[in-house]
Coordinates of C-alpha atoms in Angstrom, one line a residue:
Chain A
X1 CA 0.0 0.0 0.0
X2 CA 1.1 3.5 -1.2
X3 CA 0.1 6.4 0.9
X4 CA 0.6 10.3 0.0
X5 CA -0.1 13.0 2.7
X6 CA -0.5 16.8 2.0
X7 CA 3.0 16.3 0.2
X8 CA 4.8 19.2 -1.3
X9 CA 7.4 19.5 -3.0
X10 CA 9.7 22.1 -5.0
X11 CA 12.7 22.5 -7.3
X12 CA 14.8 25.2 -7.2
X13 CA 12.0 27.2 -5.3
X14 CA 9.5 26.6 -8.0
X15 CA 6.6 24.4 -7.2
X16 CA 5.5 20.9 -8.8
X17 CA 3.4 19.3 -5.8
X18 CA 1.2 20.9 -3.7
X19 CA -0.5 19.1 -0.9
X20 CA -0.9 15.8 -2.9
X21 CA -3.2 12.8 -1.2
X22 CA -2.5 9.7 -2.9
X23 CA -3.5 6.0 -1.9
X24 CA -3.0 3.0 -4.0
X25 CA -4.4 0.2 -2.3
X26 CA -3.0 -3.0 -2.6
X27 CA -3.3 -4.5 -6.4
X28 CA -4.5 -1.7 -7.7
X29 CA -3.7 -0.2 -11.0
X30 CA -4.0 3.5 -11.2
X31 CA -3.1 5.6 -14.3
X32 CA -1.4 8.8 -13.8
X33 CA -1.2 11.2 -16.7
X34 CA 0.0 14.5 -17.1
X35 CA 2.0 16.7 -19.7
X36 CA 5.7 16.1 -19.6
X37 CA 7.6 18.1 -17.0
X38 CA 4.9 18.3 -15.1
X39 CA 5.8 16.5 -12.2
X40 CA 5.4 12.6 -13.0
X41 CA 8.6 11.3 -12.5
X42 CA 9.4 13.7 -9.3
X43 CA 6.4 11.7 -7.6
X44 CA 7.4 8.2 -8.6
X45 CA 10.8 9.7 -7.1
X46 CA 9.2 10.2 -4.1
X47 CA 7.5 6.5 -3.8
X48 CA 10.9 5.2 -4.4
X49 CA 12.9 7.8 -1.8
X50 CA 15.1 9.1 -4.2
X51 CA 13.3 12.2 -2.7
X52 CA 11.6 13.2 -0.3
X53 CA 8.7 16.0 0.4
X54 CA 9.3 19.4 2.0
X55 CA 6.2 18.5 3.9
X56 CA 3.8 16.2 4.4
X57 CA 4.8 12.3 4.2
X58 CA 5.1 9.1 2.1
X59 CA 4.4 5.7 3.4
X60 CA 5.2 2.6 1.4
X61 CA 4.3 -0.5 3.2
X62 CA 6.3 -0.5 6.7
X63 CA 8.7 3.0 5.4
X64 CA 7.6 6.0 6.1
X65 CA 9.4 8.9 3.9
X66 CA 9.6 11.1 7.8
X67 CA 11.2 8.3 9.5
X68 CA 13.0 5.7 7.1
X69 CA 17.0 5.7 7.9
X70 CA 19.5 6.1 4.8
X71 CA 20.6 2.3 5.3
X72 CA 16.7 1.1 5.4
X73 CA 16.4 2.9 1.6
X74 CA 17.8 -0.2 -0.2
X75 CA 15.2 -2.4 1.9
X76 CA 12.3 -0.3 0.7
X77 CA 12.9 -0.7 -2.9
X78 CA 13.4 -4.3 -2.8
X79 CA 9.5 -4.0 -2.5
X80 CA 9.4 -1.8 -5.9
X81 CA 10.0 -2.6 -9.2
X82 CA 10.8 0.4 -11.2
X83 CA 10.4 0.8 -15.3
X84 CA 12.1 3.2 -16.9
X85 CA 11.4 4.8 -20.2
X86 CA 15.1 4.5 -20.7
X87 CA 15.6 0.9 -20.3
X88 CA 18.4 0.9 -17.7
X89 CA 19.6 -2.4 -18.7
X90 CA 23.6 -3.3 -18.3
X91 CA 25.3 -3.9 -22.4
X92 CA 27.7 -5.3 -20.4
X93 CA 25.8 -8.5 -19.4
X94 CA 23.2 -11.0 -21.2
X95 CA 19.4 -10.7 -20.2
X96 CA 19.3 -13.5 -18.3
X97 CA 22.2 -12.2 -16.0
X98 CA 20.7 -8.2 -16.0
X99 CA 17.6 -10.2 -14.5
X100 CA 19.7 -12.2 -12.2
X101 CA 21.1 -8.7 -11.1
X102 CA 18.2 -7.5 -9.1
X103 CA 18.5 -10.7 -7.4
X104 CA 22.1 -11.3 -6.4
X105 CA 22.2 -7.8 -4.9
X106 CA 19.9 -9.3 -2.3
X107 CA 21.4 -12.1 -1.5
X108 CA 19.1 -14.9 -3.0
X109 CA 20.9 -18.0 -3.1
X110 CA 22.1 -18.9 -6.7
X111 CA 19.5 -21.8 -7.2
X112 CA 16.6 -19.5 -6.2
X113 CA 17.8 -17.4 -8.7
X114 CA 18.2 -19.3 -11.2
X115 CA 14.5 -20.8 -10.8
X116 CA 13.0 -17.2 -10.6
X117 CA 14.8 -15.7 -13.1
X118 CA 13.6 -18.7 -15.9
X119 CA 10.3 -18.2 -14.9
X120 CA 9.6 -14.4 -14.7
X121 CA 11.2 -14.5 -18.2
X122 CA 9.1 -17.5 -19.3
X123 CA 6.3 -14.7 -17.9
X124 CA 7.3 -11.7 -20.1
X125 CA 7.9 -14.1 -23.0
X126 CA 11.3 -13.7 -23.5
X127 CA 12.6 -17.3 -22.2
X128 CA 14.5 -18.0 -25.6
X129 CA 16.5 -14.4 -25.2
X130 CA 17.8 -14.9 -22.1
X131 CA 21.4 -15.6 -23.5
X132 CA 21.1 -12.5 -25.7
X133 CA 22.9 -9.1 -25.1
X134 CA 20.4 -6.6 -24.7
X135 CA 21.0 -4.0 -27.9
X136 CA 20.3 -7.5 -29.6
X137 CA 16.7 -7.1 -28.6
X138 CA 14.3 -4.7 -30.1
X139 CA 12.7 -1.8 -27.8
X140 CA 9.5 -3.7 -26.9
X141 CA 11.8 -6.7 -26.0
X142 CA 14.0 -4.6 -23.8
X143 CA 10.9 -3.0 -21.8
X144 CA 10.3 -6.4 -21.0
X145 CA 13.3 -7.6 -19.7
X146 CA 13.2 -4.3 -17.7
X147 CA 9.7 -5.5 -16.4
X148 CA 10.8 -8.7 -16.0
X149 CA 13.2 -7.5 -13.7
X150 CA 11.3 -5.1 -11.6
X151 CA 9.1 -8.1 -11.4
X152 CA 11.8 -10.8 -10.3
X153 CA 12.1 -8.9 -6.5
X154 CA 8.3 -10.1 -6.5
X155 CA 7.3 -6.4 -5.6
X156 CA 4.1 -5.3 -4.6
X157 CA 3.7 -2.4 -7.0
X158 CA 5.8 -1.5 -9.9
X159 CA 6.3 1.7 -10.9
X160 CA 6.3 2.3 -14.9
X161 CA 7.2 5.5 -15.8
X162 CA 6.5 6.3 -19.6
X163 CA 7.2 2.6 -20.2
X164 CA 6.2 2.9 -23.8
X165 CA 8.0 6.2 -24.2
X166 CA 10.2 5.1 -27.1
X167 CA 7.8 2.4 -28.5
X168 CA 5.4 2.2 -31.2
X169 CA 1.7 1.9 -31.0
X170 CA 1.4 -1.9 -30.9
X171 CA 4.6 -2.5 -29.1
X172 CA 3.1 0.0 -26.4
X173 CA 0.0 -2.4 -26.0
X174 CA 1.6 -5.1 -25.5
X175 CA 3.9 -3.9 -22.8
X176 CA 0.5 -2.3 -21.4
X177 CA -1.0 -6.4 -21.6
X178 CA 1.7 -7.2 -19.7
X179 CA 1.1 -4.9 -16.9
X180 CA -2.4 -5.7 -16.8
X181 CA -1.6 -9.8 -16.6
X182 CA 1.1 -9.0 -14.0
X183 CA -1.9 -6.6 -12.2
X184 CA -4.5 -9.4 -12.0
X185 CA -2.0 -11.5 -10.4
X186 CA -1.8 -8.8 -7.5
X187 CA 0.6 -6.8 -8.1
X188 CA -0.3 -2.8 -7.7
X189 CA 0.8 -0.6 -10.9
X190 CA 1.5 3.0 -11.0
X191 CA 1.8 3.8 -14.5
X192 CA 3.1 7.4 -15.5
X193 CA 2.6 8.1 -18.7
X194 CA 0.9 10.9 -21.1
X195 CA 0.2 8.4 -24.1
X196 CA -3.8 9.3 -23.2
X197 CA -4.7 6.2 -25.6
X198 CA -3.4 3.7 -23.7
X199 CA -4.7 5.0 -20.9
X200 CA -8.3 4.6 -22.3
X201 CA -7.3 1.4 -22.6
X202 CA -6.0 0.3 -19.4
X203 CA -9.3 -0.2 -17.7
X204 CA -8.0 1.7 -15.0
X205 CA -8.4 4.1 -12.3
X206 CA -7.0 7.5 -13.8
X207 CA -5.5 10.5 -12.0
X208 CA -4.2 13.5 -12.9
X209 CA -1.0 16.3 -12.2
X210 CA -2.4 19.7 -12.9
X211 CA -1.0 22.7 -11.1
X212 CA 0.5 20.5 -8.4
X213 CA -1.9 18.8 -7.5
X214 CA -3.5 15.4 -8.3
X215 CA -7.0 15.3 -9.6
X216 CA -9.1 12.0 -10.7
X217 CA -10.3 12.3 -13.8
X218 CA -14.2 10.7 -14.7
X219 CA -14.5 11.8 -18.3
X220 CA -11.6 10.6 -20.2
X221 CA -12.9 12.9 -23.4
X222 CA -11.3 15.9 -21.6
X223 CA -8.2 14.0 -21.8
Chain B
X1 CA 26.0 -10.1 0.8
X2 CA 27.4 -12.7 -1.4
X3 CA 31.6 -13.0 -1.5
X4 CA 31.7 -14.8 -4.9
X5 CA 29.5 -12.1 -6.3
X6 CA 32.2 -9.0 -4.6
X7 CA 34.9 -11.1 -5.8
X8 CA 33.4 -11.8 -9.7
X9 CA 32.7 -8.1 -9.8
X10 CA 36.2 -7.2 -8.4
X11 CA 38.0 -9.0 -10.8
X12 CA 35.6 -8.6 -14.2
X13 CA 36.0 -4.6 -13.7
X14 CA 39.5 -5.8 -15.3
X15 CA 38.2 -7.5 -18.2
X16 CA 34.7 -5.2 -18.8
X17 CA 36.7 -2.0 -18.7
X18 CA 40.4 -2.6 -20.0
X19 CA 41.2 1.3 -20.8
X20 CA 40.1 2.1 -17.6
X21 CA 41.5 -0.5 -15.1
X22 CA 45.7 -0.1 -17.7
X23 CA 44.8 4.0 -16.8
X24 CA 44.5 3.3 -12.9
X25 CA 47.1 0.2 -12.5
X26 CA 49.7 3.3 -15.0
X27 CA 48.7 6.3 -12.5
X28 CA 49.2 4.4 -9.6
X29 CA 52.6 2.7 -10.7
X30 CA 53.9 6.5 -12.2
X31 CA 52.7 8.1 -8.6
X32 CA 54.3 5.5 -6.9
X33 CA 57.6 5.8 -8.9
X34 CA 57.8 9.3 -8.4
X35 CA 57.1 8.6 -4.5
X36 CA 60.0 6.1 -4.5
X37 CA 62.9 8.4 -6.5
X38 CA 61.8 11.2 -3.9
X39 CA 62.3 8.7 -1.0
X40 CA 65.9 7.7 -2.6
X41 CA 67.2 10.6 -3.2
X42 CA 65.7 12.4 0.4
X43 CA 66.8 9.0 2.3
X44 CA 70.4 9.4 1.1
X45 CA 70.5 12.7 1.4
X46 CA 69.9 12.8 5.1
X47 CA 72.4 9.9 5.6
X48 CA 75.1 11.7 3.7
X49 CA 75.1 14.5 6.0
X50 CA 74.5 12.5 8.9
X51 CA 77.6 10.4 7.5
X52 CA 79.9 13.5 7.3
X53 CA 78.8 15.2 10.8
X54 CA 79.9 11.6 12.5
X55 CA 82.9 13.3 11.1
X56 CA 83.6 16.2 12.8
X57 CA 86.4 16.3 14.7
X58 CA 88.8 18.7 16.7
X59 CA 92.3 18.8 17.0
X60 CA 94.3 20.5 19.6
X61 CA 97.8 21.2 18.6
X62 CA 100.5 21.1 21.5
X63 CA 102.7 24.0 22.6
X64 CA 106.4 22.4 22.3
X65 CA 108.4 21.5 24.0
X66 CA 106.2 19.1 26.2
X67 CA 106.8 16.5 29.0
X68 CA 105.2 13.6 29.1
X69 CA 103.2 14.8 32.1
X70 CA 101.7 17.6 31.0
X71 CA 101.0 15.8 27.9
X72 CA 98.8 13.4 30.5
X73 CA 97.5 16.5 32.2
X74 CA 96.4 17.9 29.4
X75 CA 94.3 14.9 28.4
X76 CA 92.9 15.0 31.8
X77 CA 91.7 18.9 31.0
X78 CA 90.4 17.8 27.5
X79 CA 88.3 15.0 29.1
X80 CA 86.6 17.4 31.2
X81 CA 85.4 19.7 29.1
X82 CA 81.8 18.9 28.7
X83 CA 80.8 17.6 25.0
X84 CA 84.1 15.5 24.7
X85 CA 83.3 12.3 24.1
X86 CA 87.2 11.1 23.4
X87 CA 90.5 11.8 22.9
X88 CA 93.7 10.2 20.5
X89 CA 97.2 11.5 21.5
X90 CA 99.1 11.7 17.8
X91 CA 102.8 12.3 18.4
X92 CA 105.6 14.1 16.5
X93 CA 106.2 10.6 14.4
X94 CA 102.8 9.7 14.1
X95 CA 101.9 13.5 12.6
X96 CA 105.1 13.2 10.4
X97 CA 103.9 9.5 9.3
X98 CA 100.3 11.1 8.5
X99 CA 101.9 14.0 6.3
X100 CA 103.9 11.2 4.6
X101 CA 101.0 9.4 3.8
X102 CA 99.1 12.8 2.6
X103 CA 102.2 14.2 0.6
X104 CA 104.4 11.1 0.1
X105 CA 107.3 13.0 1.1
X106 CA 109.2 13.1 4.5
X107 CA 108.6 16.1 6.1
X108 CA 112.2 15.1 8.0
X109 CA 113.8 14.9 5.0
X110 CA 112.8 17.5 2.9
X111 CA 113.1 20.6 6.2
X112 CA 116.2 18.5 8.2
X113 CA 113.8 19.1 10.7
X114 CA 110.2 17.6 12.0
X115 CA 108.1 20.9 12.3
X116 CA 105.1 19.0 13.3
X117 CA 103.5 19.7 17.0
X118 CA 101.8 17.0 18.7
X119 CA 98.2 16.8 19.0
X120 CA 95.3 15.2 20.7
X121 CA 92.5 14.3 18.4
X122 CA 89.1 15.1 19.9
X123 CA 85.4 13.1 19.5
X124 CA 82.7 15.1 20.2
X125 CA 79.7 13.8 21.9
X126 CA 76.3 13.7 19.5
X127 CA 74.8 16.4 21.1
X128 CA 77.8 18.7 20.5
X129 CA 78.1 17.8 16.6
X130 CA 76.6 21.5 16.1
X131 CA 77.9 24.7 15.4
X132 CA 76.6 26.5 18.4
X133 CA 78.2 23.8 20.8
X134 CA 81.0 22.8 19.1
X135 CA 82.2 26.1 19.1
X136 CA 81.6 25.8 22.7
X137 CA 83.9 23.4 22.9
X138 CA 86.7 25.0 20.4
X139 CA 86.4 27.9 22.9
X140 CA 86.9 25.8 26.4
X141 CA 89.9 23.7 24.7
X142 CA 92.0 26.9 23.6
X143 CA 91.7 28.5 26.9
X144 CA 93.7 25.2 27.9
X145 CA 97.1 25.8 28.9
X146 CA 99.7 24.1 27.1
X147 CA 97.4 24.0 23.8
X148 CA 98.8 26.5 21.1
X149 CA 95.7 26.0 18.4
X150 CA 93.4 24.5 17.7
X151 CA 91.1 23.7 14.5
X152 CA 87.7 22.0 13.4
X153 CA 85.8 22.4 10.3
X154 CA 83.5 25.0 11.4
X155 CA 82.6 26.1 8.1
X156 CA 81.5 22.6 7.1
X157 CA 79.6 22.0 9.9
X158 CA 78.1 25.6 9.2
X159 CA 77.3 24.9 5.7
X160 CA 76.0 21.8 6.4
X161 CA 73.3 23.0 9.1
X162 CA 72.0 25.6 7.0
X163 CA 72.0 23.6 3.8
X164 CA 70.2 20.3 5.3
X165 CA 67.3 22.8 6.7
X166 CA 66.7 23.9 3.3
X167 CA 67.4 20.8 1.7
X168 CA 64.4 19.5 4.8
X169 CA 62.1 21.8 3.4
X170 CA 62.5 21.3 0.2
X171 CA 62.0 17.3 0.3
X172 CA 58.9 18.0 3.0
X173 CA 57.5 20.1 0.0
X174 CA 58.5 17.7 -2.4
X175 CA 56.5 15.0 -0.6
X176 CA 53.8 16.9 0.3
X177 CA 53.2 18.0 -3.7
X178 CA 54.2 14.7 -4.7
X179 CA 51.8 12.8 -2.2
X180 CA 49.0 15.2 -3.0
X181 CA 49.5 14.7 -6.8
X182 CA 49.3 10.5 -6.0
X183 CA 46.4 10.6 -4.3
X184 CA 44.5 13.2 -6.8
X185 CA 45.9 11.2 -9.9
X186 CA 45.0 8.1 -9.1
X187 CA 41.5 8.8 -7.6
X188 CA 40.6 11.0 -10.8
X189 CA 41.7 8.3 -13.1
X190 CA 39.4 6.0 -10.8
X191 CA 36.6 8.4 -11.0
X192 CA 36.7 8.2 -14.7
X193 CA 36.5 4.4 -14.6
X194 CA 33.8 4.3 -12.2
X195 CA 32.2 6.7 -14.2
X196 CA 31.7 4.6 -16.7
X197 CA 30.0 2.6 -14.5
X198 CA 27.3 5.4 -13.2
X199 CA 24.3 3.1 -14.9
X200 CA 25.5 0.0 -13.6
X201 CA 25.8 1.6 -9.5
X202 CA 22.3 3.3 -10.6
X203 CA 20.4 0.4 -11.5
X204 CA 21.9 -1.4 -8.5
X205 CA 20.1 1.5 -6.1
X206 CA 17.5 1.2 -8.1
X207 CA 17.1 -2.3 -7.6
X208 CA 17.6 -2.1 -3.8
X209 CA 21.5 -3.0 -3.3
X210 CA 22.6 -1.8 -0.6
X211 CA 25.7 1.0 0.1
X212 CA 28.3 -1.6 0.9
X213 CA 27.5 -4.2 -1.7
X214 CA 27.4 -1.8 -4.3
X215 CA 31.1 -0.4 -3.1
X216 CA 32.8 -4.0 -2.2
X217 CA 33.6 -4.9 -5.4
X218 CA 35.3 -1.2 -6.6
X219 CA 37.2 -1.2 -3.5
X220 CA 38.5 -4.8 -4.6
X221 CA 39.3 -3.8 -7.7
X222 CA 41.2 -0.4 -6.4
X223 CA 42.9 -2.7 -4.5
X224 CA 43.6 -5.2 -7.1
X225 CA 45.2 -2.2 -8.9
X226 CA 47.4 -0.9 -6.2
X227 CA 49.0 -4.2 -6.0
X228 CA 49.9 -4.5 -9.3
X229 CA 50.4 -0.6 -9.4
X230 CA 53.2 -1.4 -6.3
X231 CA 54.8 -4.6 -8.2
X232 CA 55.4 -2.4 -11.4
X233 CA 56.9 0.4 -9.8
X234 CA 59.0 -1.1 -7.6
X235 CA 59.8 -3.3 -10.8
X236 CA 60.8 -0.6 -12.2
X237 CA 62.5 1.9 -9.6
X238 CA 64.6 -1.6 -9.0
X239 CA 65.9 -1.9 -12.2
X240 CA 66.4 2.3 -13.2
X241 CA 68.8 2.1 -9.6
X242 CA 70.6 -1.3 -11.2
X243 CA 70.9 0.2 -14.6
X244 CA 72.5 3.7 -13.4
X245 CA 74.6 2.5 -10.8
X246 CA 76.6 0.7 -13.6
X247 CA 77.2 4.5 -14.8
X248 CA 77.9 6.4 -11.7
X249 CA 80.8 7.2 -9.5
X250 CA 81.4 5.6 -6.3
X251 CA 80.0 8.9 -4.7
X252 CA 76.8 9.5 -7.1
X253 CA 75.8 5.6 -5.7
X254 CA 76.1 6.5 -2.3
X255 CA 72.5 8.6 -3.3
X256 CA 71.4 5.4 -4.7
X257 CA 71.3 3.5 -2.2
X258 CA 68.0 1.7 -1.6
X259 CA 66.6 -0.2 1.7
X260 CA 64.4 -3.0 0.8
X261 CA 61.9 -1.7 3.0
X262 CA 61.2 0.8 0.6
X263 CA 60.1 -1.6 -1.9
X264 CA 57.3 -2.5 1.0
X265 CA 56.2 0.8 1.7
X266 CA 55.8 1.2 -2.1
X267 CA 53.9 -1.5 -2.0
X268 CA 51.7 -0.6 0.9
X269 CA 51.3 2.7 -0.5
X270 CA 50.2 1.1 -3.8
X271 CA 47.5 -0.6 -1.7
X272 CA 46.3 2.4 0.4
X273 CA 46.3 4.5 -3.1
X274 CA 43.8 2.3 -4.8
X275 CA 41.7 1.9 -1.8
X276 CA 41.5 5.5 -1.6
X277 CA 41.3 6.4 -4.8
X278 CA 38.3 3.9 -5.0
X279 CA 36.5 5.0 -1.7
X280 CA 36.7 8.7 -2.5
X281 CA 35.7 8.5 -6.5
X282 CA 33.1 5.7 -5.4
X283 CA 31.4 7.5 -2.2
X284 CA 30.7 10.6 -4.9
X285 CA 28.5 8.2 -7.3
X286 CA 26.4 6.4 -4.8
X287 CA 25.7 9.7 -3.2
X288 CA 24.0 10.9 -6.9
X289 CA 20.4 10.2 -7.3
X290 CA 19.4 7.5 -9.2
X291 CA 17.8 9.5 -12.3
X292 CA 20.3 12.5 -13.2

């Protein structure tokens, strides 16, 4: 469970959250849209405590953003998975080892590794890749090894932040399929992104950044 | 945290980044050679000079002619003058054997005559190889009676004080600049290495590692470096002493000479380089955000 409370936020003295309230209730999938710049990616920043509010507070599951010490950080994101637009994966290793990564860094012993690895790849479809490099994959394929890893930490909400960013239109559903499988399995979803179509068809709840604060947003033909 | 994974890290740094890791293993064997010809040359220095103020002695020249007693007397009167740590009596044959030796001519022979006085040879105590109290001394040892002169070389001992302060200062700044420039080379040219690997220590905060697993295996591999860093150069700084020495005088090699601990303290420093080097350029990257 995610929890905003009157959180604010600034950069440089200028503005980009005003006293946001935000729950996501466990399994949920909520949409967040917004023009770019507008403050998106500053409060996925926030879930995952790369930042923290001027006032008000964050709680993910046990952490709350007023009390969570430095060392406790690496803990909370274990129970994140985070999507980049940019892929984020490492050239310098094959998919099923950039996978494996998320893993090894907490300590899972190699054979549970191996076992979770195979099958959250056999998930996003991309078992036959795993030996690959990953500018051997196309853009769609890449998302989903990035999924696939957010996903391997078996985290209970992944954050996608304009996964489909640099995909095209059918590519973008399918990595929006994907979501929705791994969202009926129970996994929340907070997915930032300003591609309103998909959006329409994400089935989801749908929220809004306008002048710093969140509105939900009933009539998707304003959109 | 998993060892096999530091250690698999540690040593692949080598093989992902080849530039990089032949950069920081150079820099650190350069800074380390540079460290080690300043150590040489600063090392020998200070053990010349020591070497030549061991040296300094006085002599007292007799007023002829003497008796054997006072001759005794006097060496009583010498002893007690504080800062005297020993005396040699040289006699009229033993100061015409010495000028013999120094001239190869009898000084008998050539003036019908031996002109020479006798003379007690005088050791100072290590606290009174100084100017200031060795001319304490000179002072106390002509007031003797029965001495006519005596001499030391006061301007040697002069030129030596003031030259090893300077010479001091100099290798203090030497070191300083040339410790300072180890420690900023070789912790840039780590910084650009581990720049290279921003998106790798990124995803790993992003993925939840933790502060220490993400910096074990760059410390390893700064340490890795400064190991092979400290065999090159002392490698190296071995064979440039063994290769010039062949070419020198018998003096220049006395500021060649080497200790074989030095070898280990370049090798130590080697070590404590790349672990610093690593700590400082790696600290910077995991304090960065994750999205910059």
């Amino acid at each position: 469970m995610v929890t905003m409370k009157n959180v604010s936020f600034s950069f440089n003295g200028q503005a980009v959250l005003t006293n946001v309230n935000l729950n996501i209730p466990n399994g949920e999938f909520v949409s967040l849209v917004g023009e770019t710049g507008i403050g998106k990616t500053t409060l996925l920043r926030l879930i995952y405590m790369d930042l923290f509010p001027e006032k008000g507070f964050v709680i993910v599951g046990k952490f709350n953003s007023v009390s969570i010490k430095k060392k406790e950080i690496p803990y909370l994101r274990r129970t994140i998975g985070v999507v980049f637009q940019d892929f984020k994966l490492l050239e310098d290793r094959n998919i099923f080892e950039n996978v494996a990564f998320a893993l090894q860094v907490t300590g899972v012993s190699r054979k549970e590794i191996q076992k979770r690895v195979l099958r959250v790849l056999a998930d996003v479809g991309l078992s036959h890749k795993r030996s690959n490099i990953p500018h051997e994959l196309s853009g769609g394929e890449q998302q989903r090894v990035v999924i696939a890893r957010a996903l391997v930490n078996e985290p209970m909400i992944i954050l996608a932040d304009e996964p489909t960013g640099n995909l095209d239109p059918a590519t973008a559903m399918e990595i929006l399929d994907l979501l929705k499988q791994i969202n009926s399995r129970g996994t929340a979803i907070l997915l930032a992104t300003h591609n309103y179509d998909l959006v329409r068809k994400s089935g989801s709840r749908i929220i809004q950044i306008k002048d710093g604060t969140i509105t939900k947003v009933t009539d998707l033909s304003n959109l | 945290m998993s060892l096999s994974y530091t250690i698999k890290e540690g040593f692949s740094g080598f093989a992902r980044a080849r530039l990089a890791a032949f950069t920081s293993v150079a820099t650190i064997t350069i800074s380390l050679l540079l460290l080690g010809i300043f150590f040489v040359v600063t090392i020998n220095t200070s053990r010349i000079v020591i070497l030549i103020k061991e040296k300094v002695e006085m002599e007292a020249f007799l007023q002829e002619p003497v008796t054997r007693q006072q001759i005794n007397e006097l060496r009583q009167s010498i002893l007690k003058i504080e800062g005297v740590e020993s005396v040699i009596f040289i006699s009229k044959e033993e100061a015409a054997a010495i000028f013999k030796k120094e001239f190869g001519e009898d000084i008998a022979s050539v003036l019908d005559f031996n002109p020479l006085p006798p003379s007690y040879k005088i050791f100072l105590k290590d606290d009174y190889k100084n100017s200031k109290n060795a001319n304490e001394v000179y002072a106390n040892i002509k007031t003797l009676k029965g001495v006519d002169d005596v001499i030391y070389r006061k301007d040697l001992i002069e030129f030596l004080e003031k030259r090893t302060r300077i010479i001091n200062l100099i290798g203090l700044i030497v070191g300083i600049i040339v410790g300072i420039s180890a420690i900023f080379l070789v912790s840039n040219t780590i910084r650009l290495a581990i720049y290279s690997k921003r998106k790798i220590i990124q995803t790993m905060k992003l993925v939840g590692a933790t502060r220490w697993f993400i910096r074990m295996p760059f410390l390893l591999e700064g340490i890795i470096q400064g190991v092979l860093g400290g065999i090159i150069s002392c490698l190296i700084l071995y064979s440039i002493l063994g290769i010039s020495s062949a070419w020198f005088t018998s003096e220049l090699k006395e500021f060649l000479k080497i200790d074989f601990h030095i070898y280990g303290l370049l090798f130590i420093l080697g070590i404590v380089l790349g672990f610093l080097g690593s700590i400082i350029s790696v600290r910077k990257f995991i304090g960065e955000s994750v999205i910059n």
